[in-house]
JSON list of C-alpha atoms in Angstrom, two decimals:
[
{"chain": "A", "resi": 63, "resn": "MET", "atom": "CA", "xyz": [-0.35, 0.20, -0.18]},
{"chain": "A", "resi": 64, "resn": "GLN", "atom": "CA", "xyz": [1.63, 3.70, -0.77]},
{"chain": "A", "resi": 65, "resn": "PRO", "atom": "CA", "xyz": [1.06, 5.99, 1.49]},
{"chain": "A", "resi": 66, "resn": "ASN", "atom": "CA", "xyz": [-1.08, 8.37, 0.99]},
{"chain": "A", "resi": 67, "resn": "MET", "atom": "CA", "xyz": [0.45, 11.80, -0.28]},
{"chain": "A", "resi": 68, "resn": "ILE", "atom": "CA", "xyz": [-1.62, 14.58, -0.14]},
{"chain": "A", "resi": 69, "resn": "PRO", "atom": "CA", "xyz": [0.33, 17.60, -1.28]},
{"chain": "A", "resi": 70, "resn": "HIS", "atom": "CA", "xyz": [-1.71, 20.88, -0.08]},
{"chain": "A", "resi": 71, "resn": "PHE", "atom": "CA", "xyz": [-3.40, 21.35, 2.85]},
{"chain": "A", "resi": 72, "resn": "GLU", "atom": "CA", "xyz": [-4.37, 24.03, 4.97]},
{"chain": "A", "resi": 73, "resn": "PRO", "atom": "CA", "xyz": [-2.66, 25.89, 8.07]},
{"chain": "A", "resi": 74, "resn": "GLY", "atom": "CA", "xyz": [-6.07, 24.83, 10.35]},
{"chain": "A", "resi": 75, "resn": "GLN", "atom": "CA", "xyz": [-4.67, 21.19, 9.55]},
{"chain": "A", "resi": 76, "resn": "ILE", "atom": "CA", "xyz": [-1.62, 21.71, 11.37]},
{"chain": "A", "resi": 77, "resn": "ASP", "atom": "CA", "xyz": [-1.09, 22.39, 15.41]},
{"chain": "A", "resi": 78, "resn": "LEU", "atom": "CA", "xyz": [1.75, 25.28, 15.61]},
{"chain": "A", "resi": 79, "resn": "THR", "atom": "CA", "xyz": [2.37, 25.05, 19.28]},
{"chain": "A", "resi": 80, "resn": "ALA", "atom": "CA", "xyz": [2.26, 21.45, 19.55]},
{"chain": "A", "resi": 81, "resn": "LEU", "atom": "CA", "xyz": [5.07, 20.90, 16.77]},
{"chain": "A", "resi": 82, "resn": "ARG", "atom": "CA", "xyz": [6.98, 23.98, 18.61]},
{"chain": "A", "resi": 83, "resn": "GLN", "atom": "CA", "xyz": [6.89, 21.72, 21.41]},
{"chain": "A", "resi": 84, "resn": "GLY", "atom": "CA", "xyz": [8.35, 18.62, 20.05]},
{"chain": "A", "resi": 85, "resn": "SER", "atom": "CA", "xyz": [9.91, 19.36, 16.98]},
{"chain": "A", "resi": 86, "resn": "VAL", "atom": "CA", "xyz": [13.42, 20.83, 17.32]},
{"chain": "A", "resi": 87, "resn": "LEU", "atom": "CA", "xyz": [13.15, 22.33, 13.76]},
{"chain": "A", "resi": 88, "resn": "PHE", "atom": "CA", "xyz": [10.55, 24.15, 14.73]},
{"chain": "A", "resi": 89, "resn": "ALA", "atom": "CA", "xyz": [11.87, 25.72, 17.90]},
{"chain": "A", "resi": 90, "resn": "THR", "atom": "CA", "xyz": [13.26, 28.86, 17.08]},
{"chain": "A", "resi": 91, "resn": "LEU", "atom": "CA", "xyz": [11.01, 29.17, 13.66]},
{"chain": "A", "resi": 92, "resn": "SER", "atom": "CA", "xyz": [8.68, 32.79, 13.62]},
{"chain": "A", "resi": 93, "resn": "ASP", "atom": "CA", "xyz": [5.06, 31.74, 13.12]},
{"chain": "A", "resi": 94, "resn": "GLU", "atom": "CA", "xyz": [5.74, 33.31, 9.13]},
{"chain": "A", "resi": 95, "resn": "GLU", "atom": "CA", "xyz": [9.16, 31.25, 9.57]},
{"chain": "A", "resi": 96, "resn": "ALA", "atom": "CA", "xyz": [7.31, 28.00, 10.79]},
{"chain": "A", "resi": 97, "resn": "TRP", "atom": "CA", "xyz": [4.52, 28.41, 7.82]},
{"chain": "A", "resi": 98, "resn": "GLU", "atom": "CA", "xyz": [7.03, 28.78, 5.09]},
{"chain": "A", "resi": 99, "resn": "LEU", "atom": "CA", "xyz": [8.64, 25.60, 5.71]},
{"chain": "A", "resi": 100, "resn": "ILE", "atom": "CA", "xyz": [5.02, 23.93, 6.07]},
{"chain": "A", "resi": 101, "resn": "GLY", "atom": "CA", "xyz": [4.40, 25.19, 2.88]},
{"chain": "A", "resi": 102, "resn": "LEU", "atom": "CA", "xyz": [7.45, 23.56, 1.09]},
{"chain": "A", "resi": 103, "resn": "ALA", "atom": "CA", "xyz": [6.65, 19.64, 2.44]},
{"chain": "A", "resi": 104, "resn": "ARG", "atom": "CA", "xyz": [3.86, 17.66, 1.77]},
{"chain": "A", "resi": 105, "resn": "GLN", "atom": "CA", "xyz": [1.59, 15.60, 3.84]},
{"chain": "A", "resi": 106, "resn": "GLU", "atom": "CA", "xyz": [1.65, 11.66, 4.17]},
{"chain": "A", "resi": 107, "resn": "SER", "atom": "CA", "xyz": [-0.36, 9.66, 5.54]},
{"chain": "A", "resi": 108, "resn": "VAL", "atom": "CA", "xyz": [0.03, 5.39, 6.68]},
{"chain": "A", "resi": 109, "resn": "PRO", "atom": "CA", "xyz": [-2.32, 3.16, 8.49]},
{"chain": "A", "resi": 110, "resn": "ALA", "atom": "CA", "xyz": [-0.46, 0.86, 11.12]},
{"chain": "A", "resi": 111, "resn": "ARG", "atom": "CA", "xyz": [2.11, -1.50, 10.10]},
{"chain": "A", "resi": 112, "resn": "GLN", "atom": "CA", "xyz": [2.86, -0.03, 6.63]},
{"chain": "A", "resi": 113, "resn": "SER", "atom": "CA", "xyz": [6.62, 0.25, 6.67]},
{"chain": "A", "resi": 114, "resn": "ILE", "atom": "CA", "xyz": [7.74, 3.96, 5.58]},
{"chain": "A", "resi": 115, "resn": "PHE", "atom": "CA", "xyz": [11.25, 3.12, 4.59]},
{"chain": "A", "resi": 116, "resn": "GLN", "atom": "CA", "xyz": [13.94, 0.27, 4.59]},
{"chain": "A", "resi": 117, "resn": "VAL", "atom": "CA", "xyz": [17.29, 0.02, 5.32]},
{"chain": "A", "resi": 118, "resn": "GLY", "atom": "CA", "xyz": [19.35, 0.58, 2.28]},
{"chain": "A", "resi": 119, "resn": "GLN", "atom": "CA", "xyz": [16.65, 2.36, 0.18]},
{"chain": "A", "resi": 120, "resn": "LYS", "atom": "CA", "xyz": [17.69, 5.54, -1.19]},
{"chain": "A", "resi": 121, "resn": "GLY", "atom": "CA", "xyz": [16.71, 9.20, 1.12]},
{"chain": "A", "resi": 122, "resn": "ASP", "atom": "CA", "xyz": [16.67, 12.06, 0.11]},
{"chain": "A", "resi": 123, "resn": "SER", "atom": "CA", "xyz": [13.98, 13.40, 2.82]},
{"chain": "A", "resi": 124, "resn": "LEU", "atom": "CA", "xyz": [12.75, 14.20, 6.22]},
{"chain": "A", "resi": 125, "resn": "HIS", "atom": "CA", "xyz": [9.71, 13.32, 8.34]},
{"chain": "A", "resi": 126, "resn": "ILE", "atom": "CA", "xyz": [8.57, 15.25, 10.70]},
{"chain": "A", "resi": 127, "resn": "VAL", "atom": "CA", "xyz": [5.80, 12.95, 12.92]},
{"chain": "A", "resi": 128, "resn": "LEU", "atom": "CA", "xyz": [2.24, 15.31, 12.94]},
{"chain": "A", "resi": 129, "resn": "GLU", "atom": "CA", "xyz": [0.17, 12.44, 14.67]},
{"chain": "A", "resi": 130, "resn": "GLY", "atom": "CA", "xyz": [0.88, 8.47, 15.55]},
{"chain": "A", "resi": 131, "resn": "ARG", "atom": "CA", "xyz": [3.66, 7.04, 16.22]},
{"chain": "A", "resi": 132, "resn": "VAL", "atom": "CA", "xyz": [6.64, 5.40, 14.48]},
{"chain": "A", "resi": 133, "resn": "LYS", "atom": "CA", "xyz": [9.65, 2.62, 15.71]},
{"chain": "A", "resi": 134, "resn": "VAL", "atom": "CA", "xyz": [13.31, 2.76, 14.46]},
{"chain": "A", "resi": 135, "resn": "SER", "atom": "CA", "xyz": [14.72, -0.49, 13.45]},
{"chain": "A", "resi": 136, "resn": "LEU", "atom": "CA", "xyz": [17.33, -2.51, 12.24]},
{"chain": "A", "resi": 137, "resn": "SER", "atom": "CA", "xyz": [17.29, -6.25, 11.89]},
{"chain": "A", "resi": 138, "resn": "SER", "atom": "CA", "xyz": [19.36, -9.81, 10.83]},
{"chain": "A", "resi": 139, "resn": "GLU", "atom": "CA", "xyz": [20.49, -11.68, 8.52]},
{"chain": "A", "resi": 140, "resn": "GLU", "atom": "CA", "xyz": [18.49, -14.61, 10.42]},
{"chain": "A", "resi": 141, "resn": "GLY", "atom": "CA", "xyz": [14.88, -12.09, 10.21]},
{"chain": "A", "resi": 142, "resn": "LYS", "atom": "CA", "xyz": [15.70, -10.58, 14.36]},
{"chain": "A", "resi": 143, "resn": "GLU", "atom": "CA", "xyz": [14.85, -7.54, 14.62]},
{"chain": "A", "resi": 144, "resn": "ALA", "atom": "CA", "xyz": [16.62, -4.34, 17.23]},
{"chain": "A", "resi": 145, "resn": "ILE", "atom": "CA", "xyz": [14.15, -1.32, 17.94]},
{"chain": "A", "resi": 146, "resn": "LEU", "atom": "CA", "xyz": [16.36, 1.51, 17.71]},
{"chain": "A", "resi": 147, "resn": "SER", "atom": "CA", "xyz": [13.94, 4.23, 18.99]},
{"chain": "A", "resi": 148, "resn": "ILE", "atom": "CA", "xyz": [9.73, 5.32, 19.20]},
{"chain": "A", "resi": 149, "resn": "LEU", "atom": "CA", "xyz": [9.32, 8.23, 17.42]},
{"chain": "A", "resi": 150, "resn": "SER", "atom": "CA", "xyz": [6.35, 10.43, 18.18]},
{"chain": "A", "resi": 151, "resn": "ALA", "atom": "CA", "xyz": [4.14, 13.63, 17.41]},
{"chain": "A", "resi": 152, "resn": "GLY", "atom": "CA", "xyz": [7.04, 16.45, 16.78]},
{"chain": "A", "resi": 153, "resn": "GLU", "atom": "CA", "xyz": [9.74, 14.11, 16.12]},
{"chain": "A", "resi": 154, "resn": "VAL", "atom": "CA", "xyz": [11.84, 13.29, 13.19]},
{"chain": "A", "resi": 155, "resn": "PHE", "atom": "CA", "xyz": [13.77, 10.85, 10.91]},
{"chain": "A", "resi": 156, "resn": "GLY", "atom": "CA", "xyz": [15.47, 10.07, 7.73]},
{"chain": "A", "resi": 157, "resn": "GLU", "atom": "CA", "xyz": [17.62, 13.12, 9.21]},
{"chain": "A", "resi": 158, "resn": "MET", "atom": "CA", "xyz": [21.12, 11.20, 8.03]},
{"chain": "A", "resi": 159, "resn": "SER", "atom": "CA", "xyz": [20.51, 11.03, 4.36]},
{"chain": "A", "resi": 160, "resn": "LEU", "atom": "CA", "xyz": [19.00, 14.44, 4.19]},
{"chain": "A", "resi": 161, "resn": "PHE", "atom": "CA", "xyz": [22.22, 15.20, 5.31]},
{"chain": "A", "resi": 162, "resn": "ASP", "atom": "CA", "xyz": [24.69, 12.75, 3.33]},
{"chain": "A", "resi": 163, "resn": "GLY", "atom": "CA", "xyz": [22.79, 11.84, 0.49]},
{"chain": "A", "resi": 164, "resn": "GLU", "atom": "CA", "xyz": [23.89, 7.82, 1.84]},
{"chain": "A", "resi": 165, "resn": "PRO", "atom": "CA", "xyz": [20.79, 4.92, 1.83]},
{"chain": "A", "resi": 166, "resn": "ARG", "atom": "CA", "xyz": [18.98, 4.89, 4.77]},
{"chain": "A", "resi": 167, "resn": "SER", "atom": "CA", "xyz": [21.00, 2.69, 7.98]},
{"chain": "A", "resi": 168, "resn": "ALA", "atom": "CA", "xyz": [17.60, 2.10, 9.26]},
{"chain": "A", "resi": 169, "resn": "ALA", "atom": "CA", "xyz": [14.12, 0.89, 8.36]},
{"chain": "A", "resi": 170, "resn": "VAL", "atom": "CA", "xyz": [10.57, 2.52, 10.21]},
{"chain": "A", "resi": 171, "resn": "THR", "atom": "CA", "xyz": [7.59, 1.70, 10.93]},
{"chain": "A", "resi": 172, "resn": "ALA", "atom": "CA", "xyz": [4.56, 2.82, 11.82]},
{"chain": "A", "resi": 173, "resn": "MET", "atom": "CA", "xyz": [3.35, 1.40, 15.00]},
{"chain": "A", "resi": 174, "resn": "GLU", "atom": "CA", "xyz": [0.06, 2.58, 14.80]},
{"chain": "A", "resi": 175, "resn": "PRO", "atom": "CA", "xyz": [-2.21, 5.18, 11.93]},
{"chain": "A", "resi": 176, "resn": "CYS", "atom": "CA", "xyz": [0.11, 7.94, 11.11]},
{"chain": "A", "resi": 177, "resn": "ARG", "atom": "CA", "xyz": [0.31, 11.15, 9.42]},
{"chain": "A", "resi": 178, "resn": "PHE", "atom": "CA", "xyz": [3.52, 13.26, 8.34]},
{"chain": "A", "resi": 179, "resn": "LEU", "atom": "CA", "xyz": [5.60, 16.36, 7.21]},
{"chain": "A", "resi": 180, "resn": "VAL", "atom": "CA", "xyz": [8.06, 15.72, 4.62]},
{"chain": "A", "resi": 181, "resn": "LEU", "atom": "CA", "xyz": [11.08, 17.78, 3.80]},
{"chain": "A", "resi": 182, "resn": "ARG", "atom": "CA", "xyz": [12.67, 16.86, 0.43]},
{"chain": "A", "resi": 183, "resn": "ARG", "atom": "CA", "xyz": [16.88, 17.64, 0.36]},
{"chain": "A", "resi": 184, "resn": "GLN", "atom": "CA", "xyz": [16.29, 20.11, -2.49]},
{"chain": "A", "resi": 185, "resn": "ALA", "atom": "CA", "xyz": [13.76, 22.08, -0.40]},
{"chain": "A", "resi": 186, "resn": "LEU", "atom": "CA", "xyz": [14.50, 22.14, 2.54]},
{"chain": "A", "resi": 187, "resn": "LEU", "atom": "CA", "xyz": [19.16, 22.27, 2.66]},
{"chain": "A", "resi": 188, "resn": "PRO", "atom": "CA", "xyz": [18.30, 26.50, 1.08]},
{"chain": "A", "resi": 189, "resn": "PHE", "atom": "CA", "xyz": [16.04, 27.02, 3.80]},
{"chain": "A", "resi": 190, "resn": "LEU", "atom": "CA", "xyz": [18.35, 25.82, 6.42]},
{"chain": "A", "resi": 191, "resn": "GLU", "atom": "CA", "xyz": [21.01, 27.36, 5.32]},
{"chain": "A", "resi": 192, "resn": "LYS", "atom": "CA", "xyz": [19.91, 30.80, 5.91]},
{"chain": "A", "resi": 193, "resn": "ARG", "atom": "CA", "xyz": [19.21, 29.84, 9.79]},
{"chain": "A", "resi": 194, "resn": "PRO", "atom": "CA", "xyz": [21.70, 28.09, 11.14]},
{"chain": "A", "resi": 195, "resn": "GLN", "atom": "CA", "xyz": [20.71, 28.01, 14.49]},
{"chain": "A", "resi": 196, "resn": "VAL", "atom": "CA", "xyz": [17.99, 25.51, 13.17]},
{"chain": "A", "resi": 197, "resn": "MET", "atom": "CA", "xyz": [20.36, 23.22, 11.53]},
{"chain": "A", "resi": 198, "resn": "LEU", "atom": "CA", "xyz": [22.58, 23.26, 14.74]},
{"chain": "A", "resi": 199, "resn": "GLU", "atom": "CA", "xyz": [20.08, 22.12, 16.51]},
{"chain": "A", "resi": 200, "resn": "LEU", "atom": "CA", "xyz": [18.95, 19.34, 14.10]},
{"chain": "A", "resi": 201, "resn": "ILE", "atom": "CA", "xyz": [22.93, 17.99, 14.02]},
{"chain": "A", "resi": 202, "resn": "ALA", "atom": "CA", "xyz": [22.23, 18.15, 18.03]},
{"chain": "A", "resi": 203, "resn": "GLU", "atom": "CA", "xyz": [19.22, 15.78, 17.58]},
{"chain": "A", "resi": 204, "resn": "MET", "atom": "CA", "xyz": [21.17, 13.85, 15.42]},
{"chain": "A", "resi": 205, "resn": "SER", "atom": "CA", "xyz": [24.11, 13.91, 18.13]},
{"chain": "A", "resi": 206, "resn": "ARG", "atom": "CA", "xyz": [21.75, 12.90, 20.73]},
{"chain": "A", "resi": 207, "resn": "ARG", "atom": "CA", "xyz": [20.35, 9.97, 19.02]},
{"chain": "A", "resi": 208, "resn": "LEU", "atom": "CA", "xyz": [23.93, 8.69, 18.14]},
{"chain": "A", "resi": 209, "resn": "ARG", "atom": "CA", "xyz": [24.55, 8.63, 21.74]},
{"chain": "A", "resi": 210, "resn": "ALA", "atom": "CA", "xyz": [21.39, 6.90, 22.82]},
{"chain": "A", "resi": 211, "resn": "THR", "atom": "CA", "xyz": [21.97, 4.11, 20.31]},
{"chain": "A", "resi": 212, "resn": "ASN", "atom": "CA", "xyz": [25.64, 4.19, 21.65]},
{"chain": "A", "resi": 213, "resn": "THR", "atom": "CA", "xyz": [24.06, 3.32, 24.93]},
{"chain": "A", "resi": 214, "resn": "LEU", "atom": "CA", "xyz": [21.68, 0.77, 23.93]},
{"chain": "A", "resi": 215, "resn": "VAL", "atom": "CA", "xyz": [24.63, -1.16, 22.43]},
{"chain": "A", "resi": 216, "resn": "GLY", "atom": "CA", "xyz": [26.39, -0.95, 25.78]},
{"chain": "A", "resi": 217, "resn": "ASN", "atom": "CA", "xyz": [23.39, -1.88, 27.40]},
{"chain": "A", "resi": 218, "resn": "LEU", "atom": "CA", "xyz": [22.57, -4.88, 25.39]},
{"chain": "A", "resi": 219, "resn": "SER", "atom": "CA", "xyz": [26.71, -5.88, 25.46]},
{"chain": "A", "resi": 220, "resn": "PHE", "atom": "CA", "xyz": [27.02, -5.34, 29.58]},
{"chain": "A", "resi": 221, "resn": "LEU", "atom": "CA", "xyz": [23.91, -5.53, 31.24]},
{"chain": "A", "resi": 222, "resn": "ASP", "atom": "CA", "xyz": [21.95, -8.69, 32.54]},
{"chain": "A", "resi": 223, "resn": "LEU", "atom": "CA", "xyz": [17.89, -8.56, 31.01]},
{"chain": "A", "resi": 224, "resn": "SER", "atom": "CA", "xyz": [16.35, -7.30, 34.18]},
{"chain": "A", "resi": 225, "resn": "THR", "atom": "CA", "xyz": [18.20, -3.95, 34.15]},
{"chain": "A", "resi": 226, "resn": "ARG", "atom": "CA", "xyz": [18.28, -3.49, 30.60]},
{"chain": "A", "resi": 227, "resn": "LEU", "atom": "CA", "xyz": [14.07, -4.07, 30.99]},
{"chain": "A", "resi": 228, "resn": "ALA", "atom": "CA", "xyz": [14.00, -1.77, 33.72]},
{"chain": "A", "resi": 229, "resn": "ARG", "atom": "CA", "xyz": [15.80, 0.82, 32.19]},
{"chain": "A", "resi": 230, "resn": "ILE", "atom": "CA", "xyz": [13.39, 0.77, 29.07]},
{"chain": "A", "resi": 231, "resn": "LEU", "atom": "CA", "xyz": [10.46, 0.71, 31.63]},
{"chain": "A", "resi": 232, "resn": "LEU", "atom": "CA", "xyz": [11.08, 3.65, 32.84]},
{"chain": "A", "resi": 233, "resn": "ASN", "atom": "CA", "xyz": [12.68, 5.00, 29.90]},
{"chain": "A", "resi": 234, "resn": "LEU", "atom": "CA", "xyz": [9.26, 4.40, 28.52]},
{"chain": "A", "resi": 235, "resn": "VAL", "atom": "CA", "xyz": [7.14, 5.54, 31.76]},
{"chain": "A", "resi": 236, "resn": "GLN", "atom": "CA", "xyz": [9.41, 9.24, 31.42]},
{"chain": "A", "resi": 237, "resn": "GLN", "atom": "CA", "xyz": [7.56, 8.98, 27.57]},
{"chain": "A", "resi": 238, "resn": "TYR", "atom": "CA", "xyz": [4.61, 8.00, 27.87]},
{"chain": "A", "resi": 239, "resn": "GLY", "atom": "CA", "xyz": [3.23, 7.37, 31.97]},
{"chain": "A", "resi": 240, "resn": "LYS", "atom": "CA", "xyz": [0.05, 9.12, 33.00]},
{"chain": "A", "resi": 241, "resn": "LEU", "atom": "CA", "xyz": [-0.23, 8.58, 36.94]},
{"chain": "A", "resi": 242, "resn": "THR", "atom": "CA", "xyz": [-3.14, 7.14, 38.22]},
{"chain": "A", "resi": 243, "resn": "ASP", "atom": "CA", "xyz": [-5.21, 4.96, 41.19]},
{"chain": "A", "resi": 244, "resn": "GLN", "atom": "CA", "xyz": [-3.09, 2.00, 39.93]},
{"chain": "A", "resi": 245, "resn": "GLY", "atom": "CA", "xyz": [0.30, 3.40, 39.64]},
{"chain": "A", "resi": 246, "resn": "ILE", "atom": "CA", "xyz": [1.79, 4.93, 36.42]},
{"chain": "A", "resi": 247, "resn": "VAL", "atom": "CA", "xyz": [0.54, 3.28, 32.95]},
{"chain": "A", "resi": 248, "resn": "ILE", "atom": "CA", "xyz": [2.34, 3.09, 30.24]},
{"chain": "A", "resi": 249, "resn": "GLY", "atom": "CA", "xyz": [0.42, 4.53, 27.47]},
{"chain": "A", "resi": 250, "resn": "LEU", "atom": "CA", "xyz": [1.91, 3.10, 24.56]},
{"chain": "A", "resi": 251, "resn": "LYS", "atom": "CA", "xyz": [0.80, -0.46, 24.18]},
{"chain": "A", "resi": 252, "resn": "LEU", "atom": "CA", "xyz": [4.02, -3.11, 23.32]},
{"chain": "A", "resi": 253, "resn": "SER", "atom": "CA", "xyz": [4.24, -6.76, 22.97]},
{"chain": "A", "resi": 254, "resn": "GLN", "atom": "CA", "xyz": [6.20, -8.88, 24.53]},
{"chain": "A", "resi": 255, "resn": "GLU", "atom": "CA", "xyz": [7.88, -9.72, 21.01]},
{"chain": "A", "resi": 256, "resn": "GLU", "atom": "CA", "xyz": [8.64, -5.48, 20.56]},
{"chain": "A", "resi": 257, "resn": "LEU", "atom": "CA", "xyz": [9.65, -5.13, 24.29]},
{"chain": "A", "resi": 258, "resn": "GLY", "atom": "CA", "xyz": [11.85, -8.26, 23.03]},
{"chain": "A", "resi": 259, "resn": "HIS", "atom": "CA", "xyz": [13.33, -6.52, 19.95]},
{"chain": "A", "resi": 260, "resn": "LEU", "atom": "CA", "xyz": [13.95, -3.55, 22.63]},
{"chain": "A", "resi": 261, "resn": "VAL", "atom": "CA", "xyz": [16.20, -5.37, 24.74]},
{"chain": "A", "resi": 262, "resn": "GLY", "atom": "CA", "xyz": [17.65, -7.94, 22.24]},
{"chain": "A", "resi": 263, "resn": "VAL", "atom": "CA", "xyz": [16.16, -10.88, 23.99]},
{"chain": "A", "resi": 264, "resn": "SER", "atom": "CA", "xyz": [13.44, -13.49, 23.53]},
{"chain": "A", "resi": 265, "resn": "ARG", "atom": "CA", "xyz": [9.20, -12.94, 24.05]},
{"chain": "A", "resi": 266, "resn": "GLU", "atom": "CA", "xyz": [9.72, -15.38, 25.78]},
{"chain": "A", "resi": 267, "resn": "SER", "atom": "CA", "xyz": [12.86, -14.23, 28.05]},
{"chain": "A", "resi": 268, "resn": "VAL", "atom": "CA", "xyz": [10.82, -10.69, 28.93]},
{"chain": "A", "resi": 269, "resn": "ASN", "atom": "CA", "xyz": [7.58, -12.64, 29.36]},
{"chain": "A", "resi": 270, "resn": "ARG", "atom": "CA", "xyz": [9.86, -14.57, 32.61]},
{"chain": "A", "resi": 271, "resn": "GLN", "atom": "CA", "xyz": [10.70, -11.40, 33.55]},
{"chain": "A", "resi": 272, "resn": "LEU", "atom": "CA", "xyz": [7.74, -9.66, 33.41]},
{"chain": "A", "resi": 273, "resn": "ARG", "atom": "CA", "xyz": [6.02, -12.65, 35.70]},
{"chain": "A", "resi": 274, "resn": "LEU", "atom": "CA", "xyz": [8.81, -12.44, 38.29]},
{"chain": "A", "resi": 275, "resn": "TRP", "atom": "CA", "xyz": [7.58, -8.41, 38.64]},
{"chain": "A", "resi": 276, "resn": "VAL", "atom": "CA", "xyz": [3.97, -9.26, 38.48]},
{"chain": "A", "resi": 277, "resn": "GLU", "atom": "CA", "xyz": [4.35, -11.20, 41.77]},
{"chain": "A", "resi": 278, "resn": "ALA", "atom": "CA", "xyz": [6.34, -8.83, 43.59]},
{"chain": "A", "resi": 279, "resn": "GLY", "atom": "CA", "xyz": [3.97, -5.85, 43.31]},
{"chain": "A", "resi": 280, "resn": "VAL", "atom": "CA", "xyz": [6.37, -3.97, 40.48]},
{"chain": "A", "resi": 281, "resn": "ILE", "atom": "CA", "xyz": [4.10, -3.98, 37.54]},
{"chain": "A", "resi": 282, "resn": "ALA", "atom": "CA", "xyz": [0.72, -4.80, 36.83]},
{"chain": "A", "resi": 283, "resn": "HIS", "atom": "CA", "xyz": [-1.60, -5.81, 33.21]},
{"chain": "A", "resi": 284, "resn": "ASP", "atom": "CA", "xyz": [-3.80, -3.28, 33.03]},
{"chain": "A", "resi": 285, "resn": "HIS", "atom": "CA", "xyz": [-5.83, -4.11, 29.34]},
{"chain": "A", "resi": 286, "resn": "GLY", "atom": "CA", "xyz": [-3.36, -4.76, 27.48]},
{"chain": "A", "resi": 287, "resn": "SER", "atom": "CA", "xyz": [-1.26, -1.69, 29.55]},
{"chain": "A", "resi": 288, "resn": "LEU", "atom": "CA", "xyz": [1.89, -2.47, 31.85]},
{"chain": "A", "resi": 289, "resn": "VAL", "atom": "CA", "xyz": [1.82, -0.36, 34.91]},
{"chain": "A", "resi": 290, "resn": "VAL", "atom": "CA", "xyz": [4.59, 0.30, 37.18]},
{"chain": "A", "resi": 291, "resn": "CYS", "atom": "CA", "xyz": [2.97, -0.15, 40.53]},
{"chain": "A", "resi": 292, "resn": "ASP", "atom": "CA", "xyz": [6.83, 0.58, 42.90]},
{"chain": "A", "resi": 293, "resn": "SER", "atom": "CA", "xyz": [8.48, 2.73, 40.73]},
{"chain": "A", "resi": 294, "resn": "ASP", "atom": "CA", "xyz": [11.75, 2.61, 43.19]},
{"chain": "A", "resi": 295, "resn": "ALA", "atom": "CA", "xyz": [11.79, -0.85, 43.02]},
{"chain": "A", "resi": 296, "resn": "LEU", "atom": "CA", "xyz": [11.98, -0.56, 39.54]},
{"chain": "A", "resi": 297, "resn": "PHE", "atom": "CA", "xyz": [14.85, 1.96, 40.19]},
{"chain": "A", "resi": 298, "resn": "ARG", "atom": "CA", "xyz": [17.11, -0.19, 41.78]},
{"chain": "A", "resi": 299, "resn": "GLU", "atom": "CA", "xyz": [16.44, -2.53, 39.02]},
{"chain": "A", "resi": 300, "resn": "ALA", "atom": "CA", "xyz": [17.71, -0.43, 36.70]},
{"chain": "A", "resi": 301, "resn": "LEU", "atom": "CA", "xyz": [20.93, 0.56, 38.14]},
{"chain": "A", "resi": 302, "resn": "ALA", "atom": "CA", "xyz": [23.51, -1.08, 36.82]},
{"chain": "A", "resi": 303, "resn": "PRO", "atom": "CA", "xyz": [25.41, -3.62, 39.06]}
]
């Protein structure tokens, strides 16, 4: 299925305030500059589980998430998947190929129905050249992503499963947590297989560790969502030995 391309749209379809809060590209732009940049983009929408692009695919565009969430991942020759990050509204992806013109270095897949702004290299680079501060913010975001990937690789190499999984859950709490009477509900629903892809182990291994935490009262399940009932215990698990 091809993305539903919507090349022209009205300003009212874009929540500029929300975009500024979540996107390094828009954070420092004036209203006039922001709408100018939006005018250079096209809009795309895709259904859940739709591939946005694959590793090795030619790339000359940057995507900004307007609605929904995507996962950035790599797969081994045996078909095992490692999720590098999960991106939501305001966040960008595809920026590396935009700058260096090289093929895509990771796969991106919609986790739920998504809508994007898509900016082509030939349109965005002239805009950024006139605004070096915005370009620096984008480069800084790329650096943060690289550091996060380095941390992920280090965690997979040196930390045990419970520590890695606890750190992933605390990161999800920070991004998607909502305080309730039960505890902190993680608003992003991930299957045990997807959690396994985040920590580099099998679904069965994740299932065993989650069961131990459920029995200990650290977490609970609520209609498909994970609930952190004892965040102090999860923090202790997250501390490297």
